[in-house]
Tab-separated table of C-alpha atoms in Angstrom:
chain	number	residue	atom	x	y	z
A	68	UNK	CA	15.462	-19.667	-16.463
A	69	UNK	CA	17.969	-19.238	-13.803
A	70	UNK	CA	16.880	-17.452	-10.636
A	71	UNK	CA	18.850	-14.047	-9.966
A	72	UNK	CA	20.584	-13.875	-7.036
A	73	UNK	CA	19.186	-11.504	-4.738
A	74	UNK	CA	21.733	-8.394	-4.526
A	75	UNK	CA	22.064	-8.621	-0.379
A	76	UNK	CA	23.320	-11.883	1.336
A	77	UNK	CA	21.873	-10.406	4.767
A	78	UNK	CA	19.438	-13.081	6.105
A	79	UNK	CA	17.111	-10.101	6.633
A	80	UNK	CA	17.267	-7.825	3.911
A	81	UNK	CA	16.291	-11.190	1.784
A	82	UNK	CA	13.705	-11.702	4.388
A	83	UNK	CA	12.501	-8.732	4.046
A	84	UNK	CA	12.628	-8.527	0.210
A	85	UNK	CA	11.071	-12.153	-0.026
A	86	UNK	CA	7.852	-11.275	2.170
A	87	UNK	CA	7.672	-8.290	0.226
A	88	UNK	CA	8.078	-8.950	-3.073
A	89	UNK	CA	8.010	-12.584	-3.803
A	90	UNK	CA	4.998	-13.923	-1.123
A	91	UNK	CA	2.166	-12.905	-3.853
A	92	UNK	CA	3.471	-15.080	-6.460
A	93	UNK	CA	4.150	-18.284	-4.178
A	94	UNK	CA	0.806	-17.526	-2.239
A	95	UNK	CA	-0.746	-18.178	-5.787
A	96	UNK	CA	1.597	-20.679	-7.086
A	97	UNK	CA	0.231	-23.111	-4.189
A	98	UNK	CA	-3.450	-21.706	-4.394
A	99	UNK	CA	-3.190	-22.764	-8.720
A	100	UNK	CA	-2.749	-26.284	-6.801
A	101	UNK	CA	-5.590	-26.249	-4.587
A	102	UNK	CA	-8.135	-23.580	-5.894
A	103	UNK	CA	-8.511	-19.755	-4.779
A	104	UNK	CA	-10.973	-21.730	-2.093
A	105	UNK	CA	-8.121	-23.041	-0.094
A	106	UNK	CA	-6.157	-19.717	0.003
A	107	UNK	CA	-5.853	-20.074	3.540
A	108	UNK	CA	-3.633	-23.101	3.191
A	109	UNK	CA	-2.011	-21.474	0.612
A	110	UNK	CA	-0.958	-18.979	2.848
A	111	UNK	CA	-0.062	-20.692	6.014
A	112	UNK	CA	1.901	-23.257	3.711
A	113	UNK	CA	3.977	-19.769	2.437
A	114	UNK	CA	4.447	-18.431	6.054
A	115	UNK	CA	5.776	-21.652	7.176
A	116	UNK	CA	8.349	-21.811	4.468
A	117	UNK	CA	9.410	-17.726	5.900
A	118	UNK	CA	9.308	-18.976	9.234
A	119	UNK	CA	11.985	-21.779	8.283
A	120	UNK	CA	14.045	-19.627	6.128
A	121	UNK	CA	14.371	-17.191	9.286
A	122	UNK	CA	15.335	-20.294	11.461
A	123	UNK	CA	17.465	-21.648	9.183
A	124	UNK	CA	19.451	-18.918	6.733
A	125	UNK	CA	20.799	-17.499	9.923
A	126	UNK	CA	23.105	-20.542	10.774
A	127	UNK	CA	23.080	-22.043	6.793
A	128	UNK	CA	23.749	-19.238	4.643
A	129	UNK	CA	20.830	-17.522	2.336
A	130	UNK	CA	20.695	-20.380	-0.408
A	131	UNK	CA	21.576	-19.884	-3.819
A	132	UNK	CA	18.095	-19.436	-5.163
A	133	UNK	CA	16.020	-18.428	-2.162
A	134	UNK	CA	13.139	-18.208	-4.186
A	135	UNK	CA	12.820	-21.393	-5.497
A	136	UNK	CA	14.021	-23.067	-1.970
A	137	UNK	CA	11.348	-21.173	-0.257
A	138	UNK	CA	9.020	-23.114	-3.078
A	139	UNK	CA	10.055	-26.310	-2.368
A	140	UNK	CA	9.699	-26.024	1.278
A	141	UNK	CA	5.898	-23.844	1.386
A	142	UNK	CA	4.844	-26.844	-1.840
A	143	UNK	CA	5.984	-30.056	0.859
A	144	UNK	CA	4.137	-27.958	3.385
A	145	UNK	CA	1.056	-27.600	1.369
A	146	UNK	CA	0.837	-31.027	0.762
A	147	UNK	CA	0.675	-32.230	5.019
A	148	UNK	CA	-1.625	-29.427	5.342
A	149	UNK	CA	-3.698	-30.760	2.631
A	150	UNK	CA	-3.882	-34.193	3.937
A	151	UNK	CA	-4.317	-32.575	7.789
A	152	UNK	CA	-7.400	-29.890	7.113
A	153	UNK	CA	-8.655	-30.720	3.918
A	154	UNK	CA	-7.980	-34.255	2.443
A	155	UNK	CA	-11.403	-34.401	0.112
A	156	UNK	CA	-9.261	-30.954	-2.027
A	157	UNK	CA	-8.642	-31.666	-4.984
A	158	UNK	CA	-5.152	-30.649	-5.996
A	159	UNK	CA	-3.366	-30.289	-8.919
A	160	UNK	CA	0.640	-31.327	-10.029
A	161	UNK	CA	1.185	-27.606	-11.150
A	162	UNK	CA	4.419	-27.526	-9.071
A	163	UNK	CA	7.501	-29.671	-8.954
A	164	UNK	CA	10.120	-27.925	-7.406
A	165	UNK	CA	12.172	-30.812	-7.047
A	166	UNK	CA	11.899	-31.339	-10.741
A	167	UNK	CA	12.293	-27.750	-12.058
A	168	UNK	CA	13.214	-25.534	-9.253
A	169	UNK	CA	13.757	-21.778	-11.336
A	170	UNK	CA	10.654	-22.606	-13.429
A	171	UNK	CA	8.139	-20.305	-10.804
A	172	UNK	CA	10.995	-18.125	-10.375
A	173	UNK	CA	10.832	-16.728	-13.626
A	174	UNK	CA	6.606	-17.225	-13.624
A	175	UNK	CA	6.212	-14.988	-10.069
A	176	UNK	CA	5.358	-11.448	-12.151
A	177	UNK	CA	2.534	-13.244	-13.766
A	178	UNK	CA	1.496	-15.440	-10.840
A	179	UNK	CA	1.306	-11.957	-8.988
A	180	UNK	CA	-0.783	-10.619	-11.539
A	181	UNK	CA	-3.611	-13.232	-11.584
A	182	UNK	CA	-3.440	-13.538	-7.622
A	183	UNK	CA	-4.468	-9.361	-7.544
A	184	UNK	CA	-7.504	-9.895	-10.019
A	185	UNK	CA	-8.538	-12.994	-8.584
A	186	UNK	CA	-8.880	-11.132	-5.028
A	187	UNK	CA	-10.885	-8.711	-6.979
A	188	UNK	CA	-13.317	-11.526	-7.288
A	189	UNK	CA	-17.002	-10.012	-8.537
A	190	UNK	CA	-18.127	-12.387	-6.242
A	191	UNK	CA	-17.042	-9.886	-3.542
A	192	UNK	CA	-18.143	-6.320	-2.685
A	193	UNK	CA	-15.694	-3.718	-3.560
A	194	UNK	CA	-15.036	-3.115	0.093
A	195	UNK	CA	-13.580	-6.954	0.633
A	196	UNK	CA	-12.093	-6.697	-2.797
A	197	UNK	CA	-9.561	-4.178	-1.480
A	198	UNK	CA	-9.449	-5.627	2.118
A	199	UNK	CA	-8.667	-9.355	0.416
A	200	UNK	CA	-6.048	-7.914	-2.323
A	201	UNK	CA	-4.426	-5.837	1.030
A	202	UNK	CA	-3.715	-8.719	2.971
A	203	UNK	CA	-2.703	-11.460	0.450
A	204	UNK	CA	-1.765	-10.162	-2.718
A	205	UNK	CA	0.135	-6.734	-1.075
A	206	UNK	CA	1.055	-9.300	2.153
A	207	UNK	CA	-0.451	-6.824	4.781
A	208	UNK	CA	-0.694	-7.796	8.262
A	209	UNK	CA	-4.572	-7.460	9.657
A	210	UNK	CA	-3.173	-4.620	11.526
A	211	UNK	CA	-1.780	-2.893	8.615
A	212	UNK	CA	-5.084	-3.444	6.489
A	213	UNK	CA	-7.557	-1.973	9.360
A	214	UNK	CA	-4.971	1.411	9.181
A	215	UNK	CA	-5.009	1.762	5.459
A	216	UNK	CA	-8.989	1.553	5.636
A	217	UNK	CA	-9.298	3.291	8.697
A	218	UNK	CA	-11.117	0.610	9.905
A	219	UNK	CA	-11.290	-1.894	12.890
A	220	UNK	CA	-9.170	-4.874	13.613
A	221	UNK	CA	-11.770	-7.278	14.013
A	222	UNK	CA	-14.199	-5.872	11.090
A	223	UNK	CA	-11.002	-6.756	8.657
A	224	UNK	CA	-10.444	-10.091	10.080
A	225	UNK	CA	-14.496	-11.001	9.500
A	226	UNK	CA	-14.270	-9.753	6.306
A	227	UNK	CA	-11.301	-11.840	5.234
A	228	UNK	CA	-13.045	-14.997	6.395
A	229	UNK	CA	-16.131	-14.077	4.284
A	230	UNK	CA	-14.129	-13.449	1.547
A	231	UNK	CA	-12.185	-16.633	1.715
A	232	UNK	CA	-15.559	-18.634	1.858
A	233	UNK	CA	-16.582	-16.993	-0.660
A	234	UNK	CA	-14.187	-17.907	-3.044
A	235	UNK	CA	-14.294	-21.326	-2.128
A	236	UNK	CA	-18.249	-21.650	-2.875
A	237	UNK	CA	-18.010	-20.088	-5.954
A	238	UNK	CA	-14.972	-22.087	-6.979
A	239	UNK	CA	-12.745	-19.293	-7.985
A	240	UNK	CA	-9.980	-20.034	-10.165
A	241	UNK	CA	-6.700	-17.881	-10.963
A	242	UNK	CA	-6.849	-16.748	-14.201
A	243	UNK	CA	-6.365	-13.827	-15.857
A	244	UNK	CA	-10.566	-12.401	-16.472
A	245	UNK	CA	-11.313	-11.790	-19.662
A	246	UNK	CA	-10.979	-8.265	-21.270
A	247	UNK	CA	-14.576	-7.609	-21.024
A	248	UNK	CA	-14.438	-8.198	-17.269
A	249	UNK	CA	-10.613	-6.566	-16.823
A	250	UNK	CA	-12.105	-2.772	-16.426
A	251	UNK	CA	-14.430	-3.967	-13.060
A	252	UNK	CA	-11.495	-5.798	-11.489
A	253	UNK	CA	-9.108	-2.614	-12.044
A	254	UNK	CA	-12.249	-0.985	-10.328
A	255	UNK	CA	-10.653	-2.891	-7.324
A	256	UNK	CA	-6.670	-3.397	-8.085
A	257	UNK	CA	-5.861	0.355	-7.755
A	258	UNK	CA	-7.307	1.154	-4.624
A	259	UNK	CA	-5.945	-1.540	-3.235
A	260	UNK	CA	-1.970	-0.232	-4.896
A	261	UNK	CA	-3.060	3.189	-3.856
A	262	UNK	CA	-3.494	2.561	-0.431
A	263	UNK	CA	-0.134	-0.400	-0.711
A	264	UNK	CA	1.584	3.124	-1.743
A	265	UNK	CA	0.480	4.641	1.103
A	266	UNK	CA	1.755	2.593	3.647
A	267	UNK	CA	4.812	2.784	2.063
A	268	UNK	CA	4.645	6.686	2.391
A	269	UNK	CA	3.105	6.517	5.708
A	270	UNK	CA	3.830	3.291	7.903
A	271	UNK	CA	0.818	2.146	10.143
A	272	UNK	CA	3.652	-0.256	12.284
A	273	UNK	CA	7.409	-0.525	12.717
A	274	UNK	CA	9.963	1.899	13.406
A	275	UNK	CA	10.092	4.331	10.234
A	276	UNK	CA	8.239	7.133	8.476
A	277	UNK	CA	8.489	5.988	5.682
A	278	UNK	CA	8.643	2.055	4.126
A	279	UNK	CA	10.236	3.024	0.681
A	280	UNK	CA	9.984	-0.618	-0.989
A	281	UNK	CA	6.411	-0.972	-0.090
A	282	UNK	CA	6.224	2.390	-2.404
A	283	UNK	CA	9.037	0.535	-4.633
A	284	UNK	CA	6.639	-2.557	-5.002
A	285	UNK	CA	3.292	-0.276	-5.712
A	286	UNK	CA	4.902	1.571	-8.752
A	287	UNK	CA	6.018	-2.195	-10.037
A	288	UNK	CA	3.005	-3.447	-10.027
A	289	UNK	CA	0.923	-0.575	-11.565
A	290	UNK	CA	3.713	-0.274	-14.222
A	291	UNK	CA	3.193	-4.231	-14.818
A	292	UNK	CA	-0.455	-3.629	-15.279
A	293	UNK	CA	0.326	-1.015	-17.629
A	294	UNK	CA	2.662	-3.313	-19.548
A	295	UNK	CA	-0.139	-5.684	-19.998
A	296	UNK	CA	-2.373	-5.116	-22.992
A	297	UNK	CA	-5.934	-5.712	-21.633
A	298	UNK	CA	-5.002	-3.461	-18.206
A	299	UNK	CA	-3.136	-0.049	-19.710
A	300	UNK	CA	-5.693	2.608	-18.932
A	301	UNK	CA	-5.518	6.198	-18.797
A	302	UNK	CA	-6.119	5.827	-15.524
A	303	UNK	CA	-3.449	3.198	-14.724
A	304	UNK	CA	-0.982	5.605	-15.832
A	305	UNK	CA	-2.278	8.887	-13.787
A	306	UNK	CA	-1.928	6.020	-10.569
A	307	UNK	CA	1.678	5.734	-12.176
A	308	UNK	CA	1.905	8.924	-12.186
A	309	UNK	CA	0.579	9.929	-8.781
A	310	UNK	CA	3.428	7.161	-7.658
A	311	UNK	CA	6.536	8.607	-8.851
A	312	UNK	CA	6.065	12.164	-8.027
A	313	UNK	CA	5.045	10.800	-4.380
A	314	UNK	CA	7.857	8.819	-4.527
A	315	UNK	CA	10.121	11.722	-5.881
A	316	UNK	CA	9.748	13.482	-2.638
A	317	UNK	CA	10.368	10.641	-0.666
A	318	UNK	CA	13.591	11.186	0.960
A	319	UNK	CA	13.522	14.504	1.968
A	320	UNK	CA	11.023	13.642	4.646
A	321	UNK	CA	13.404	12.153	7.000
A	322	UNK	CA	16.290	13.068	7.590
A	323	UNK	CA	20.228	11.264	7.975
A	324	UNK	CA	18.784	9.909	11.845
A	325	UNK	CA	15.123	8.771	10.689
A	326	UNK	CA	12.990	11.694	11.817
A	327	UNK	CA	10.515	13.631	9.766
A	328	UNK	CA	11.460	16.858	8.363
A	329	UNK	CA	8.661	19.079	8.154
A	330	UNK	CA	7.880	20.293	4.782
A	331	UNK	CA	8.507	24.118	5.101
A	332	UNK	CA	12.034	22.658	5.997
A	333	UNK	CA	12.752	20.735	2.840
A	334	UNK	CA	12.644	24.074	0.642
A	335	UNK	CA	15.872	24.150	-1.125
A	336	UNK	CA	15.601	19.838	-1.452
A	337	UNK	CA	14.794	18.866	-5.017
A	338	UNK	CA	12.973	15.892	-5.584
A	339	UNK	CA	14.204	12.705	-7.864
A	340	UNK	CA	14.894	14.310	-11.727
A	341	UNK	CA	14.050	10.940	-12.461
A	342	UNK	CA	11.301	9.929	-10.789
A	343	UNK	CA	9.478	12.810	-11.807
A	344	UNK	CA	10.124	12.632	-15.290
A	345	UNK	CA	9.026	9.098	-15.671
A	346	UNK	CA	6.132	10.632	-13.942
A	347	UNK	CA	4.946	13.082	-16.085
A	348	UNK	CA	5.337	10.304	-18.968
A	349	UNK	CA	2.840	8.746	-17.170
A	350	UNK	CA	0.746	11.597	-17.233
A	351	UNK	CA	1.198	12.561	-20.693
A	352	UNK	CA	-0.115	9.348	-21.452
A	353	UNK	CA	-3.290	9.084	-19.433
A	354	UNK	CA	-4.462	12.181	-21.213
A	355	UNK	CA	-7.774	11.575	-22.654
A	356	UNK	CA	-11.403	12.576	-22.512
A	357	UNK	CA	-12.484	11.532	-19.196
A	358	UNK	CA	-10.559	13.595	-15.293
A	359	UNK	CA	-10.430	11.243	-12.748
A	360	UNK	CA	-9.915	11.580	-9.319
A	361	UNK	CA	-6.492	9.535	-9.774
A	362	UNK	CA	-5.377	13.097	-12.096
A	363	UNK	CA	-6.251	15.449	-9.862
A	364	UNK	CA	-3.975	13.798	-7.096
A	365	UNK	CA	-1.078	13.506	-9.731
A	366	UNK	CA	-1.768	17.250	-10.127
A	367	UNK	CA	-1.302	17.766	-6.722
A	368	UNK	CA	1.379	15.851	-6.348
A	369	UNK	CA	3.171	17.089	-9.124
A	370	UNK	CA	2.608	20.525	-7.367
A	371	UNK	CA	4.860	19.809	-4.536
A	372	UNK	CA	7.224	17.864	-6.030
A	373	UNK	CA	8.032	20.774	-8.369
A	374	UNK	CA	7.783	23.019	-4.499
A	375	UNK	CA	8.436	21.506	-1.261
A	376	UNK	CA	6.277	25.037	-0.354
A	377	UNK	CA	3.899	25.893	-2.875
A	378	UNK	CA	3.694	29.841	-3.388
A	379	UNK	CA	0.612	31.606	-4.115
A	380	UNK	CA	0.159	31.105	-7.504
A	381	UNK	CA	0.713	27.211	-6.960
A	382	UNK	CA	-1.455	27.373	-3.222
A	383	UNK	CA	-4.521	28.953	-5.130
A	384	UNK	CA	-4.289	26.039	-7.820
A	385	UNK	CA	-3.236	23.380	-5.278
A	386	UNK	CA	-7.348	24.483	-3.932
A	387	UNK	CA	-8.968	24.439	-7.066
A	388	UNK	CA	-7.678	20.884	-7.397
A	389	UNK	CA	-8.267	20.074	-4.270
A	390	UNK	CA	-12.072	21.691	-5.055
A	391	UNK	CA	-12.369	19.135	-8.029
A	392	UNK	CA	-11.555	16.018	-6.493
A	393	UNK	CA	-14.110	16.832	-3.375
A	394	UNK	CA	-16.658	16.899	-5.994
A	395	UNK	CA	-15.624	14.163	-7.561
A	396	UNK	CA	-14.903	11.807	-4.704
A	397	UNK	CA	-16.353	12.907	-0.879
A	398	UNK	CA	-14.495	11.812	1.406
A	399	UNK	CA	-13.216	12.976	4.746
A	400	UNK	CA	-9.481	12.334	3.974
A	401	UNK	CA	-9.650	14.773	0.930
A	402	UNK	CA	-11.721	17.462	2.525
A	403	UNK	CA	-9.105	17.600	5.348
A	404	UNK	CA	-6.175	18.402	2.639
A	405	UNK	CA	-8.811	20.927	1.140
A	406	UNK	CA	-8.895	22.461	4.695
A	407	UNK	CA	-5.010	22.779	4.850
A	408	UNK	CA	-4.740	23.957	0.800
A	409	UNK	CA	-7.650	26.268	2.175
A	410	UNK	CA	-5.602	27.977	4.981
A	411	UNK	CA	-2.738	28.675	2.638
A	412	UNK	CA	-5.393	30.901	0.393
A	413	UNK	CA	-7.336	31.917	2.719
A	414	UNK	CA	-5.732	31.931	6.128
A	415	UNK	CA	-6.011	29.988	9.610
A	416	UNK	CA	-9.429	31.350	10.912
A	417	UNK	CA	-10.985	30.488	7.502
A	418	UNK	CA	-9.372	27.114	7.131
A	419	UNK	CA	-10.535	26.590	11.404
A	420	UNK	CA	-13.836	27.325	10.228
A	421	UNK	CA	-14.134	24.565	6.670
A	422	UNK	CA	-12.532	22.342	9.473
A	423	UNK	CA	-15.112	22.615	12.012
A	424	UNK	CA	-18.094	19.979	10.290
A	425	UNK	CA	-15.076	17.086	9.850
A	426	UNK	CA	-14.153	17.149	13.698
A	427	UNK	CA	-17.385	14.807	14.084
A	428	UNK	CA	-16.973	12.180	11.462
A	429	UNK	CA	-15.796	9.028	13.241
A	430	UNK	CA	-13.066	8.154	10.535
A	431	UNK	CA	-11.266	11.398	11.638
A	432	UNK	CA	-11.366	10.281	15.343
A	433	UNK	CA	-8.411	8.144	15.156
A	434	UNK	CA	-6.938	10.160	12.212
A	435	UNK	CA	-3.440	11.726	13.819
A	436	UNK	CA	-3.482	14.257	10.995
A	437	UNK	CA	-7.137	15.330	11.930
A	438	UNK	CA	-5.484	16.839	14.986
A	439	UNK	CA	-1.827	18.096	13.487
A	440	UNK	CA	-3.738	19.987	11.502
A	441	UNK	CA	-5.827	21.778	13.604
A	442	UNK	CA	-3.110	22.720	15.797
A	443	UNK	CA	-0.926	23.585	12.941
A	444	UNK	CA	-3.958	26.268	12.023
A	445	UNK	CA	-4.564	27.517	15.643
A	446	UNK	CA	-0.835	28.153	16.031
A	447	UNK	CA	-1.049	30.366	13.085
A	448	UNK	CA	-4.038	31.926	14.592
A	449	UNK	CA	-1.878	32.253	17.440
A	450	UNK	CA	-3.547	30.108	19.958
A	451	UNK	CA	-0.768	28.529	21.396
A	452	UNK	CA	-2.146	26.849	24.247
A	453	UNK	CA	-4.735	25.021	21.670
A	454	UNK	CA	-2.106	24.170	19.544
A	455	UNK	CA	-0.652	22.712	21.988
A	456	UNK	CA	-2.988	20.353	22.832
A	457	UNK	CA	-3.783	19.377	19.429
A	458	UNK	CA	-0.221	18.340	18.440
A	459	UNK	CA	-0.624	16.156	22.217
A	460	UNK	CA	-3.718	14.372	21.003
A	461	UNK	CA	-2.318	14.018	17.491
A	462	UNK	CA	0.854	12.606	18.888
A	463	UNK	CA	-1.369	10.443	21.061
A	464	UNK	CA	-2.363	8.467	17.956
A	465	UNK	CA	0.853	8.570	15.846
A	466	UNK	CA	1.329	5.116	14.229
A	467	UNK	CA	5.610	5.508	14.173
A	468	UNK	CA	8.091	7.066	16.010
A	469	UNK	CA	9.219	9.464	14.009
A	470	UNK	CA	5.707	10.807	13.541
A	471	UNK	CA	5.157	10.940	17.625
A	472	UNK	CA	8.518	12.533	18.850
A	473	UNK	CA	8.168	15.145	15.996
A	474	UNK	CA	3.842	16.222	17.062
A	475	UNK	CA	5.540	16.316	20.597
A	476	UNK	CA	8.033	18.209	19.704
A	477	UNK	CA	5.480	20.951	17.832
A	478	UNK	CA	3.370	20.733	21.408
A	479	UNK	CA	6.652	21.446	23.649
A	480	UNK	CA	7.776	24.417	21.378
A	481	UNK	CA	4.277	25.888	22.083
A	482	UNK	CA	4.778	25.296	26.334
């Protein structure tokens, strides 16, 4: 099958598109040659063949099938780095790109597919599960996997080399697990798109809020799960769900020059018709006996898609919900938007005081949201000169631009 042409001829946008979207499926068309074992040469034979393409295209033209071209050249790279770091490999003939260059092309959705379970090896603990399936299946930098966990730099990078020995003493191969053992690997594959969504929403690096095809890419793959027999749950579809109305809301928070638009300022802005209606679909369908946490956050999100300010009606259920999923998954992240749904019910000096306990848990320490919400409370308890502060610190550890110039912003307003 032909390859499509990419819809931009811009040397970066296909860039851009061809780290994002189509580095998964080569990363695991080389590792079907060499075993899951040898991902690392998998991947530095797929880099290569990006860092080429950005050397090259610029002076050559984007080629006609920049898919299959960046095949060729990451397969002829696998094969010196085979012979260089690991001659005793055994490797396989599963790709030819000279002989059938638009063959992997059209195989990349399912190569993509067995690459996320594989990383959701049960060889691994759930915690390197996620970190693995970050970094090569979502193509996160190190950086960008230690700010969706909200964990260190080097703690990612030692887990990534445990994981990848791992896999090689175990002799992990890329297949598809059987259905019995589908429902523990999706245990694994939608945190990992959750938090792939998130940067998207949020960016940990770069110059934007927001990195809309990172949320673009999340909602592909959880829909792809959910078009696969043995991996369309209930759940899969409230993560669908929780995607789209996310993603419905997405483009009121900048606004025409990149910066963030508070959300008391996008009242008036209706989110996507369309992405929200595919998202209730989703919910509809992952109706059944059992509430997850994944539903309550679709509820949520539903909430303020359908409000960009919820009124009180829609603030008192936005806390029950909020109420359910604390009880039904602790965590510090969720009992911080419990404070903020909290303050809307209640007030600021009740919301100051639910708030007071999280200020010592570490993971909130280098959380800039932690501190914008605190000073967005104290402001509305009127201490300005608190406020201020917080929005400083807050603004202190603001991962983009746009996030930074708008906290500082919030603290200059208050003097």
């Amino acid at each position: 099958m032909p390859e499509t042409p990419p819809a931009s001829t811009d040397v970066r946008a296909v860039l851009d598109l061809a780290f994002r979207q189509w580095s998964a499926g080569l990363v695991a068309a080389l590792a079907r040659r060499v075993g899951l074992g040898r991902l690392d040469l998998a991947e530095d034979a797929v880099q290569f063949a990006m860092l080429q393409a950005a050397r090259t295209w610029g002076f050559h033209g984007v080629p006609e099938q920049p898919r299959a071209w960046l095949l060729r050249v990451a397969a002829n790279r696998l094969t010196d780095l085979v012979r260089l770091r690991a001659p005793e490999a055994p490797v396989e003939d599963g790709v030819e790109p000279d002989a059938e260059p638009t063959r992997y092309a059209a195989e990349l959705p399912d190569d993509a597919l067995r690459l996320l379970f594989a990383c959701c090896h049960p060889a691994l603990s759930r915690e390197v599960q996620v970190t693995l399936t970050l970094k090569v299946a979502c193509g996160f930098s190190v950086r960008e996997v230690a700010a969706a966990l909200l964990a260190d730099e080097p703690t990612v990078a030692q887990r990534l080399v445990r994981a990848k020995r791992t896999l090689r003493t175990c002799r992990a191969t890329l297949e598809v697990p059987s259905p019995e053992a589908l429902p523990e690997r999706l245990g694994a594959v939608h945190p990992a798109l959750y938090l792939l969504f998130n940067e998207g929403y949020e960016a940990s690096e770069g110059h934007d809020l927001s990195r809309a095809e990172l949320c673009a890419e999340a909602l592909r793959l959880a829909e792809v799960l959910l078009a696969h027999p043995g991996t369309a749950t209930p759940e899969g579809h409230a993560l669908a769900a929780l995607f789209c109305f996310r993603a419905a809301r997405l483009p009121g928070r900048v606004d025409a020059r990149g910066a963030f638009v508070p959300q008391a300022a996008r009242e008036g802005t209706e989110a996507s018709p369309v992405l929200r209606a595919r998202g209730l679909g989703h919910l509809h369908a992952s109706m059944g006996p059992v509430l997850t946490p994944l539903h309550l956050e679709a509820e949520i999100a539903l909430l303020h898609a359908n409000n960009a300010v919820p009124g009180p009606e829609d603030s008192a259920r936005l806390l029950a919900l909020y109420d359910a999923l604390l009880s039904l998954q602790p965590s510090p992240i969720v009992a911080l938007g419990r404070v903020v749904a909290l303050g809307r019910v209640r007030g600021p000096a009740a919301a100051l005081e639910a708030l007071g306990p999280l200020r010592a848990m570490g993971v909130l320490q280098r959380y800039p949201y932690r501190f914008a919400v605190e000073g967005m409370l104290l402001e509305q308890a009127g201490e300005r000169g608190r406020a201020a502060d917080c929005f400083r610190q807050a603004a202190a550890l603001a991962r983009t631009p746009p996030q930074r110039e708008y906290l500082l912003g919030r603290a200059r307003a208050l003097g």
